[in-house]
mmCIF file of C-alpha atoms and ligand atoms in Angstrom:
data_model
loop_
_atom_site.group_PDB
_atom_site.id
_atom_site.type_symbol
_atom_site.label_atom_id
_atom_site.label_comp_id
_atom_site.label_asym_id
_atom_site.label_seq_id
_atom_site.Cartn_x
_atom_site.Cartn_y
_atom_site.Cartn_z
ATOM 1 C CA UNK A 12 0.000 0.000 0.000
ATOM 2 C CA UNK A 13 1.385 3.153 -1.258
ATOM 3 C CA UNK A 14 1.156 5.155 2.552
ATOM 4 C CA UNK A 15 -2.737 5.429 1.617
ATOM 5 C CA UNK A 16 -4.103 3.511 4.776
ATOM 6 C CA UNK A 17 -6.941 6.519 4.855
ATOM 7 C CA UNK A 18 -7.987 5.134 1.780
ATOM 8 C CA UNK A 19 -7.959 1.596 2.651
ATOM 9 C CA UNK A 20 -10.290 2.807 5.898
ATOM 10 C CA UNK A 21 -12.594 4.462 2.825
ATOM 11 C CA UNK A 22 -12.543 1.248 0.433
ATOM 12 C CA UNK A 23 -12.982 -1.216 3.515
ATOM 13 C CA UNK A 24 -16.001 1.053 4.957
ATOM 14 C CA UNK A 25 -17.844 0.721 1.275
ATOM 15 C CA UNK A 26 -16.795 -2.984 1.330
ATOM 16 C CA UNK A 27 -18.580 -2.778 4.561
ATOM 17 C CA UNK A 28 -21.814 -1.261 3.835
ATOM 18 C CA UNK A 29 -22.570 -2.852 0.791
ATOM 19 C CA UNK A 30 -25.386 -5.646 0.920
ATOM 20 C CA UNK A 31 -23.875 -7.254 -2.802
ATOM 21 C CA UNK A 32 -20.418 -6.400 -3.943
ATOM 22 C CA UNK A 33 -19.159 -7.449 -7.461
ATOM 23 C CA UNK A 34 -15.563 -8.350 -7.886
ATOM 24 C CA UNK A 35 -13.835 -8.321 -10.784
ATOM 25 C CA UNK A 36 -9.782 -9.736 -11.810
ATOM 26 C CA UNK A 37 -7.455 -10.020 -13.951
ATOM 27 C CA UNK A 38 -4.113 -11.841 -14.583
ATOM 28 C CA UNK A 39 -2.463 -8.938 -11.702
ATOM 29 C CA UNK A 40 -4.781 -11.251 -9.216
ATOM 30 C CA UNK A 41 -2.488 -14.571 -10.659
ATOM 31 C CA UNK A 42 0.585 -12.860 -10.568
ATOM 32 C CA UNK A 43 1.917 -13.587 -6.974
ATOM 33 C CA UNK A 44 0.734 -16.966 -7.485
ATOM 34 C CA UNK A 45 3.550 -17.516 -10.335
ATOM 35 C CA UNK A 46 1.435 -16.674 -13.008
ATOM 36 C CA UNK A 47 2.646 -14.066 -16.149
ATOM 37 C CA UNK A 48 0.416 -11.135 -16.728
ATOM 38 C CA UNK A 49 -0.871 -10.115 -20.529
ATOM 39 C CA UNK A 50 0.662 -6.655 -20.766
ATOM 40 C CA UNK A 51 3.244 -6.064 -17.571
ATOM 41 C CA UNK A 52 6.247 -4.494 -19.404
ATOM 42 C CA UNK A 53 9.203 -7.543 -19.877
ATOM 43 C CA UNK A 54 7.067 -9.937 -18.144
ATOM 44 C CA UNK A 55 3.683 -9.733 -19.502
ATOM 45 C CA UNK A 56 2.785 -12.744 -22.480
ATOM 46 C CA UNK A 57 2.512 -10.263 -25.042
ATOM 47 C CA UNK A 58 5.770 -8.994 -24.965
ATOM 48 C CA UNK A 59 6.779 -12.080 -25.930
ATOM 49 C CA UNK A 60 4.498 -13.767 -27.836
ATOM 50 C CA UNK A 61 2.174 -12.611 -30.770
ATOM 51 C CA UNK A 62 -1.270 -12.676 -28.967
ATOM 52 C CA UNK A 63 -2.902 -12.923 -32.753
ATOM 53 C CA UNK A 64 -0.887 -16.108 -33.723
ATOM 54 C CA UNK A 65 -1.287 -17.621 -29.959
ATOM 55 C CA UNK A 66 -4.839 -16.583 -28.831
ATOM 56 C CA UNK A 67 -7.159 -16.479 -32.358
ATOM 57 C CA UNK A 68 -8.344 -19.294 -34.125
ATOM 58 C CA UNK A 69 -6.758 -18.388 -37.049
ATOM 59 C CA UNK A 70 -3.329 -18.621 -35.424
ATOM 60 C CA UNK A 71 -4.351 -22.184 -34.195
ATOM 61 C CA UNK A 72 -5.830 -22.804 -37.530
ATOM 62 C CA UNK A 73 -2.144 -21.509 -39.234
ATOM 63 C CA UNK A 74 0.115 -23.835 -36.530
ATOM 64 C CA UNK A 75 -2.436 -25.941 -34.085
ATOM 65 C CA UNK A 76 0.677 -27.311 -32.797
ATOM 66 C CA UNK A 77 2.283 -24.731 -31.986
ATOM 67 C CA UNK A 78 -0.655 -23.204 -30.524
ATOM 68 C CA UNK A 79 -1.064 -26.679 -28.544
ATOM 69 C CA UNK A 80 2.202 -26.832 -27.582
ATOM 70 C CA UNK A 81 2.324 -22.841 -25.846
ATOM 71 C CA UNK A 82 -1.289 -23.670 -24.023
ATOM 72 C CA UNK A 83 -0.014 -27.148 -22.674
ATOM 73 C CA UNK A 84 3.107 -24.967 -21.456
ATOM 74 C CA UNK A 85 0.828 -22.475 -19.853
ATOM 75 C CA UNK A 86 -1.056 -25.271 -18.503
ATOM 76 C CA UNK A 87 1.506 -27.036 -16.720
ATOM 77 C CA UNK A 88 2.271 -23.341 -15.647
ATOM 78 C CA UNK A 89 -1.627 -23.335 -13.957
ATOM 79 C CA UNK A 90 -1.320 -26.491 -12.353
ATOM 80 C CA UNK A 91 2.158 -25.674 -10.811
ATOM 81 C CA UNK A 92 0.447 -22.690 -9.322
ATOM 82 C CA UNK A 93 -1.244 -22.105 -6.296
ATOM 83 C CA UNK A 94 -3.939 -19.630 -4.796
ATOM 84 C CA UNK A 95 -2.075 -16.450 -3.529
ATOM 85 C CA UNK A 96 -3.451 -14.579 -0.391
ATOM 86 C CA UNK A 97 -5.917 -12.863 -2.443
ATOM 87 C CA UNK A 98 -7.391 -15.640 -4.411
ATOM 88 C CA UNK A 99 -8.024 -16.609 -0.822
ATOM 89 C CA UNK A 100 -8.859 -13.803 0.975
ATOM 90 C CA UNK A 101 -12.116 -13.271 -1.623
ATOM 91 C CA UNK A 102 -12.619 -17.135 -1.330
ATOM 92 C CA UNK A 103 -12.908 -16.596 3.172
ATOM 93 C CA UNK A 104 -15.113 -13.303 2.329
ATOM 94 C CA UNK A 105 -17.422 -15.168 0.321
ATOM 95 C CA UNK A 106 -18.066 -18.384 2.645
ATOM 96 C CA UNK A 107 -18.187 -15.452 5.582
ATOM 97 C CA UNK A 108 -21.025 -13.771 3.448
ATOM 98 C CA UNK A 109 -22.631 -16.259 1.727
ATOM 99 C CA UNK A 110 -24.218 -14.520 -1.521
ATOM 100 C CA UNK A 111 -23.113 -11.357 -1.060
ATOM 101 C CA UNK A 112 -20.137 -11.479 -3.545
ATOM 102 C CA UNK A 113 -20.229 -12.712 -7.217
ATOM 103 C CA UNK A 114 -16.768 -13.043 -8.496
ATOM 104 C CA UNK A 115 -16.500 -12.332 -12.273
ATOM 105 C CA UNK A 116 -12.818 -13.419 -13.396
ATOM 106 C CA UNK A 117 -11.142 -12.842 -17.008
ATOM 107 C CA UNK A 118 -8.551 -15.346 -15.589
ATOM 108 C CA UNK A 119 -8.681 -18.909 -17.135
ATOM 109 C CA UNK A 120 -6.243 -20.213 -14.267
ATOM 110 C CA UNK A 121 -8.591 -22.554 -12.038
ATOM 111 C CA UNK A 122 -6.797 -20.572 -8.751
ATOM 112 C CA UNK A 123 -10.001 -18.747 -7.780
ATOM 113 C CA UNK A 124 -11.808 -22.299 -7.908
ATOM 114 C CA UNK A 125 -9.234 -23.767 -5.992
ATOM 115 C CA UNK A 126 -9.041 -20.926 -3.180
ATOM 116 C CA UNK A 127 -12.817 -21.573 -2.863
ATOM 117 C CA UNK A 128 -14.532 -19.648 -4.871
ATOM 118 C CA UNK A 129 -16.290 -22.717 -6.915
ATOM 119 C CA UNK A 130 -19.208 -20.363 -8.735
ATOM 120 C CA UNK A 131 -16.879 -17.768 -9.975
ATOM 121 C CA UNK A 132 -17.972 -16.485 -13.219
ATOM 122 C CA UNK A 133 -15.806 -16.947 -16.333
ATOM 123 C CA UNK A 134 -15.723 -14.428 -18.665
ATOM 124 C CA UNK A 135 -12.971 -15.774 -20.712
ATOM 125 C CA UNK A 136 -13.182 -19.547 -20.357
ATOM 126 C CA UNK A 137 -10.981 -22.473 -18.737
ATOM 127 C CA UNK A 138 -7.200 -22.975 -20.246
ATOM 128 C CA UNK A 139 -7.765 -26.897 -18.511
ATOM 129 C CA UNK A 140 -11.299 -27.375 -20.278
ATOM 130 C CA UNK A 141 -10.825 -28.895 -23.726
ATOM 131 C CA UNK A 142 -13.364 -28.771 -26.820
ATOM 132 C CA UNK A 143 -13.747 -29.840 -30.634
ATOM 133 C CA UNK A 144 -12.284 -27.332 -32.881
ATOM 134 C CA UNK A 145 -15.317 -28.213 -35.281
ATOM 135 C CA UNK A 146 -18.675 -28.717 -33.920
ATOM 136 C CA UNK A 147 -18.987 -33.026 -33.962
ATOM 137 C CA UNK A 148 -21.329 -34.153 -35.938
ATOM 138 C CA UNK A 149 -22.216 -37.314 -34.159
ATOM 139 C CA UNK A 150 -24.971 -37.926 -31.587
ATOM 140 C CA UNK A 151 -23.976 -38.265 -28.609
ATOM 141 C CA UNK A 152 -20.696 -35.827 -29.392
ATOM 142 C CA UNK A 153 -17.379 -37.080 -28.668
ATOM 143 C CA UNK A 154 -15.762 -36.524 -26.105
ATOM 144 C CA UNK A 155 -12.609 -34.508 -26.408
ATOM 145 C CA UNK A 156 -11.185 -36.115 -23.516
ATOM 146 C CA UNK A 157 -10.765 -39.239 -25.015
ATOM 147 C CA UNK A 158 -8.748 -37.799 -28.316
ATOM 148 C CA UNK A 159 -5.872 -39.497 -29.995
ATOM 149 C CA UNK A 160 -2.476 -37.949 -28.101
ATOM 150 C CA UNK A 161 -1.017 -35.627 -30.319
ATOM 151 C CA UNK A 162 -0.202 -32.159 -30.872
ATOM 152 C CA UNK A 163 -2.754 -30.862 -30.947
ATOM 153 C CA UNK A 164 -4.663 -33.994 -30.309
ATOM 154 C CA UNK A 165 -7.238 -34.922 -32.574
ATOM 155 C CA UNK A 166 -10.432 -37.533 -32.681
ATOM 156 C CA UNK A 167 -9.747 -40.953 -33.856
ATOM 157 C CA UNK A 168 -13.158 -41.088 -36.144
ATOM 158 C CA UNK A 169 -13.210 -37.885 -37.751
ATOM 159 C CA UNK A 170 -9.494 -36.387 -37.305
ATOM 160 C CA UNK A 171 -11.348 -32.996 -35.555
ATOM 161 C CA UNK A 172 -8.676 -31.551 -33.668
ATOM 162 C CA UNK A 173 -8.946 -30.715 -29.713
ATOM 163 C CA UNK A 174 -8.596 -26.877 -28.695
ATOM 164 C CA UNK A 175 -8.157 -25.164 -25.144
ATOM 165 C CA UNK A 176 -11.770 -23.994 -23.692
ATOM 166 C CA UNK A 177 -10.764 -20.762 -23.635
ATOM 167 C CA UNK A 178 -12.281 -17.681 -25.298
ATOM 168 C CA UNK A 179 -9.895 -16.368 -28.292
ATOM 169 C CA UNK A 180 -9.042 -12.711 -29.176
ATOM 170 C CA UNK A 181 -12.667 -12.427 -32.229
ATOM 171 C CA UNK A 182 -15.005 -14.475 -30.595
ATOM 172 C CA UNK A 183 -17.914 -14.277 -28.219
ATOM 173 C CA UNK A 184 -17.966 -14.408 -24.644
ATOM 174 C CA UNK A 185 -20.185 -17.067 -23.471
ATOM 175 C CA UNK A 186 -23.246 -15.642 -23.385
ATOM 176 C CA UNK A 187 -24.489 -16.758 -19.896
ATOM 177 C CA UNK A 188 -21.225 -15.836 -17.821
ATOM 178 C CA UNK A 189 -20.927 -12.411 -19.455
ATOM 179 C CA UNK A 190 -25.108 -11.687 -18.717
ATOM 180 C CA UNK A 191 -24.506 -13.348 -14.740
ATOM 181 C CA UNK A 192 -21.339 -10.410 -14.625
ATOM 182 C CA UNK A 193 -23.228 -7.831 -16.548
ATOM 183 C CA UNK A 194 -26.431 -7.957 -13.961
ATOM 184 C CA UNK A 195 -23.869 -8.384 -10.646
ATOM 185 C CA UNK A 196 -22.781 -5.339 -11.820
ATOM 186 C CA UNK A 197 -25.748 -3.280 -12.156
ATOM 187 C CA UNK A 198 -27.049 -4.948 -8.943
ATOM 188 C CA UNK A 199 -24.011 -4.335 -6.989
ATOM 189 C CA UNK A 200 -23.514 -1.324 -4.245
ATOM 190 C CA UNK A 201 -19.608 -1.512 -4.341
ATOM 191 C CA UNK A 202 -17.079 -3.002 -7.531
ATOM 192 C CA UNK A 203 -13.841 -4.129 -6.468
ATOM 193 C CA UNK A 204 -11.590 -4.509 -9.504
ATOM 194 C CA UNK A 205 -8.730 -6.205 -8.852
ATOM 195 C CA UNK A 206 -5.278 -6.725 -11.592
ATOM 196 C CA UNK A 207 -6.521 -6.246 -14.554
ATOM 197 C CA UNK A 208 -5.342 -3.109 -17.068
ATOM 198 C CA UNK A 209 -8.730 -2.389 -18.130
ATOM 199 C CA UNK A 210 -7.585 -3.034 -21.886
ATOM 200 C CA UNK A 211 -10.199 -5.752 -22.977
ATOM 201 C CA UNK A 212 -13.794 -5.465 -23.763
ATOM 202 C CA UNK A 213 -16.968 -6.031 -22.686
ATOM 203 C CA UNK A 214 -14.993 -6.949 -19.463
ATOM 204 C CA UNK A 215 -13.373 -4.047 -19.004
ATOM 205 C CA UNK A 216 -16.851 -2.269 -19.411
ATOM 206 C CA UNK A 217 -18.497 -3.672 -16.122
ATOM 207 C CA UNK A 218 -16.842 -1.075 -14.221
ATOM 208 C CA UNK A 219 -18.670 2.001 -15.672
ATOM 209 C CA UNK A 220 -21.802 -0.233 -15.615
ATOM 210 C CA UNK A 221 -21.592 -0.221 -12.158
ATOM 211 C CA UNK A 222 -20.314 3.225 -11.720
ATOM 212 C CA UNK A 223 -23.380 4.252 -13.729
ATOM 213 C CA UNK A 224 -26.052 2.719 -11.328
ATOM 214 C CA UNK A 225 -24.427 3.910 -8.124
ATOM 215 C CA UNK A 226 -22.063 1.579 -7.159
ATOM 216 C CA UNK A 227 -18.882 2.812 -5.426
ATOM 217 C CA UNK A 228 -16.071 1.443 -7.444
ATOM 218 C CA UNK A 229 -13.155 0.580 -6.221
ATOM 219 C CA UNK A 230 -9.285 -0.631 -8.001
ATOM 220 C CA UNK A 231 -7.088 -2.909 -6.500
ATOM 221 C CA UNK A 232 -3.635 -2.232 -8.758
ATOM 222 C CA UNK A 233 0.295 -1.509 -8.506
ATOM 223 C CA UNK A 234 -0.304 0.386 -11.609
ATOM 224 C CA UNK A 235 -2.500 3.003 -13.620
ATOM 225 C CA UNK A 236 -5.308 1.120 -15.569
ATOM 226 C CA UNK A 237 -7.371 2.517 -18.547
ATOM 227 C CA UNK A 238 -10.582 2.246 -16.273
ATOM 228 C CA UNK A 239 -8.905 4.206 -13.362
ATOM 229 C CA UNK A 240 -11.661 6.831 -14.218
ATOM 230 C CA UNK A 241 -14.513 4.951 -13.034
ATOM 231 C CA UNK A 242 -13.326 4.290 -9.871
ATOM 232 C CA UNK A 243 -13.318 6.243 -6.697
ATOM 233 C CA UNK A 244 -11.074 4.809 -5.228
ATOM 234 C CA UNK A 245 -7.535 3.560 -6.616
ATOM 235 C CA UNK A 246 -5.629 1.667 -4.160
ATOM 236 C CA UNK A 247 -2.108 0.838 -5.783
ATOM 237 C CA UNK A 248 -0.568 -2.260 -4.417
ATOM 238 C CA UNK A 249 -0.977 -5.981 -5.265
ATOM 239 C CA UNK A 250 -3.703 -8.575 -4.338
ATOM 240 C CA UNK A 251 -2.184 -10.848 -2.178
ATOM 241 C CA UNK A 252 -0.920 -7.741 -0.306
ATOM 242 C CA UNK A 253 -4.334 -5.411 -0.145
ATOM 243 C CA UNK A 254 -7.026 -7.680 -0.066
ATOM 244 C CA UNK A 255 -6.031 -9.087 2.966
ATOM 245 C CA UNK A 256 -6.041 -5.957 4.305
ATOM 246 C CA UNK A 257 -9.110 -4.810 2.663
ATOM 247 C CA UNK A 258 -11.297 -8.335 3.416
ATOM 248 C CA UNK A 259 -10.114 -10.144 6.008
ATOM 249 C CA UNK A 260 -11.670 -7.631 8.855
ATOM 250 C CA UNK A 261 -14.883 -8.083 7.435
HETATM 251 N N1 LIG B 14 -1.657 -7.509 -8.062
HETATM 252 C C1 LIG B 14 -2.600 -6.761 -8.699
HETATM 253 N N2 LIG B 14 -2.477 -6.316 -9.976
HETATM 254 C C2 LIG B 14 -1.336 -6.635 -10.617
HETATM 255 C C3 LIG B 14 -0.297 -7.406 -10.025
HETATM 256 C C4 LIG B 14 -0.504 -7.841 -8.693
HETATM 257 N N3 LIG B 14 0.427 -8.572 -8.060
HETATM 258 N N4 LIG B 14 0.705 -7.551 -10.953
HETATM 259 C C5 LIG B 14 0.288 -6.910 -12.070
HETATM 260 N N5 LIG B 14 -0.922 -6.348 -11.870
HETATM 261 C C6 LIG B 14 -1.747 -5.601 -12.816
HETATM 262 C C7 LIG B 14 -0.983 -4.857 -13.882
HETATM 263 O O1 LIG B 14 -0.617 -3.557 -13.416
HETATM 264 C C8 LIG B 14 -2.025 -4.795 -15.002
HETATM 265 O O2 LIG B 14 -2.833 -3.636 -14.858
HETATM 266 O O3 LIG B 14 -2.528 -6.554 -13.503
HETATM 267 C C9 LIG B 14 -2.886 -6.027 -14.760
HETATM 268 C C10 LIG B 14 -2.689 -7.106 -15.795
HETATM 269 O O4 LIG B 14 -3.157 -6.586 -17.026
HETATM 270 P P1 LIG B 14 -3.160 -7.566 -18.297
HETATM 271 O O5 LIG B 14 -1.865 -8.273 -18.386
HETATM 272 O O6 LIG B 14 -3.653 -6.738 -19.449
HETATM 273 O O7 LIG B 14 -4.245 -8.674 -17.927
HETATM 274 P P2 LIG B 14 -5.816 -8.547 -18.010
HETATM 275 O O8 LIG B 14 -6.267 -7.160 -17.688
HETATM 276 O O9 LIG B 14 -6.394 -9.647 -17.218
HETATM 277 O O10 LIG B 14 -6.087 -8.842 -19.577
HETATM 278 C C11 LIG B 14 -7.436 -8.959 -19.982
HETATM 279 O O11 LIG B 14 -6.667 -9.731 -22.140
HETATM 280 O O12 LIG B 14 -5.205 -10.992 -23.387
HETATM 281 C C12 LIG B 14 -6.489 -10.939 -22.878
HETATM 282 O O13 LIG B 14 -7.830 -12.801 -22.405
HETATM 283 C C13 LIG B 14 -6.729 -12.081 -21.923
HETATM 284 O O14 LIG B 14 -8.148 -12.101 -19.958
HETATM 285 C C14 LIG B 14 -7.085 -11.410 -20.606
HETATM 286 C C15 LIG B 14 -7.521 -10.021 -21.046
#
């Protein structure tokens, strides 16, 4: 905490008073856990990596294997990882308060699921879910689980070939998770948006929603995001540091 504690008093007062809080994070709440950001100068994945060839279809489409090959990296990467004192800071907030707090994540990482938070609502998808790259034809489906090894691995009927359940850069959110985050945030009486820049949408749009029907907003980041201005609040330090701080009294 950047010698702010008056406005960790502020944030945890709002935290306080407010009968249905929406939360929403980002890599930054994955980061302590071991976990490269997006956009983190040096560090984040897209300074290293082409996000178009990595994270589109089209890029899987041009090299699926070595698409397959940088998710089963990132992967192993997840499952090496473990909850920070954030992940479970929310997770002890939310079993304290049960239905009071709806966690919306962009994260694909399972460490908000593992910290406790089992109904957190995924935006972007789940890098350990896999799914046909073509719709299967058959009825009953196949199931991707039981695909041919291989990179990427691919059914042993119909040669469709298995993708990460995640949501690329050009397609749609699923439509359920992104209307569950969309009415938590116009329902909500306090945001809490925690490591994320604030540079993709419709995610990155939740905070005005919520600024727009009262809500008191309020930014859990080391850095400057590009939503800072619909927040009242900025608190600049990391999650496992600050939400302790912020939660765990309440
Ligand atoms: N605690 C809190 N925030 C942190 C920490 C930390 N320890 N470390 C970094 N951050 C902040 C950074 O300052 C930055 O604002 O986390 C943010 C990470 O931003 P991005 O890397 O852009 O990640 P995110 O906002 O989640 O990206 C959104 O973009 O590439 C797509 O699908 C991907 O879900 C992702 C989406």
């Amino acid at each position: 905490m950047s010698g702010h504690p008056a406005e960790l008093d502020q944030a945890r007062e709002h935290l306080r008073r407010a009968a249905s809080i929406c939360v929403l994070t980002g890599a930054g709440m994955s980061a302590e856990s071991g976990i490269p950001t997006f956009r983190d100068a040096m560090t984040g994945l897209w300074q290293r990596f082409d996000p178009m060839q990595l994270a589109s279809e089209e890029g899987f489409r041009a090299d699926p294997g070595r698409v397959w090959r940088w998710y089963a990296e990132r992967r192993a990467g997840v499952r090496a990882a473990q909850p920070n004192g954030g992940h479970r800071a929310l997770a002890a907030f939310a079993q304290r308060h049960p239905g009071r707090l709806t966690l919306v994540t962009q994260n694909v990482d399972d460490l908000h699921q593992r910290a406790g938070n089992a109904d957190a609502i995924r935006l972007h998808g789940d890098i350990l879910a896999e799914r046909w790259l073509e719709p299967c034809r058959r009825s009953p489906s196949c199931d991707p689980g039981r695909a041919l090894a291989a990179e990427p691995p691919r059914c042993g009927e119909c040669g469709n070939p298995v993708r990460p359940g995640v949501v690329w850069f050009g397609e749609a959110l699923p439509y359920h998770a992104l209307d569950a985050a969309e009415l938590a945030a116009r329902r909500c009486q306090a945001m809490l948006v925690v490591g994320t820049s604030g540079a993709v949408w419709p995610a990155a749009g939740l905070a005005a929603q919520a600024r727009r029907q009262g809500a008191v907003v309020i930014i859990v980041n080391p850095q400057p995001s590009e939503i800072d201005d619909e927040a009242q609040l900025c608190l600049a330090g990391t999650a496992a540091q600050l939400l302790p701080a912020l939660l765990d009294p309440l």
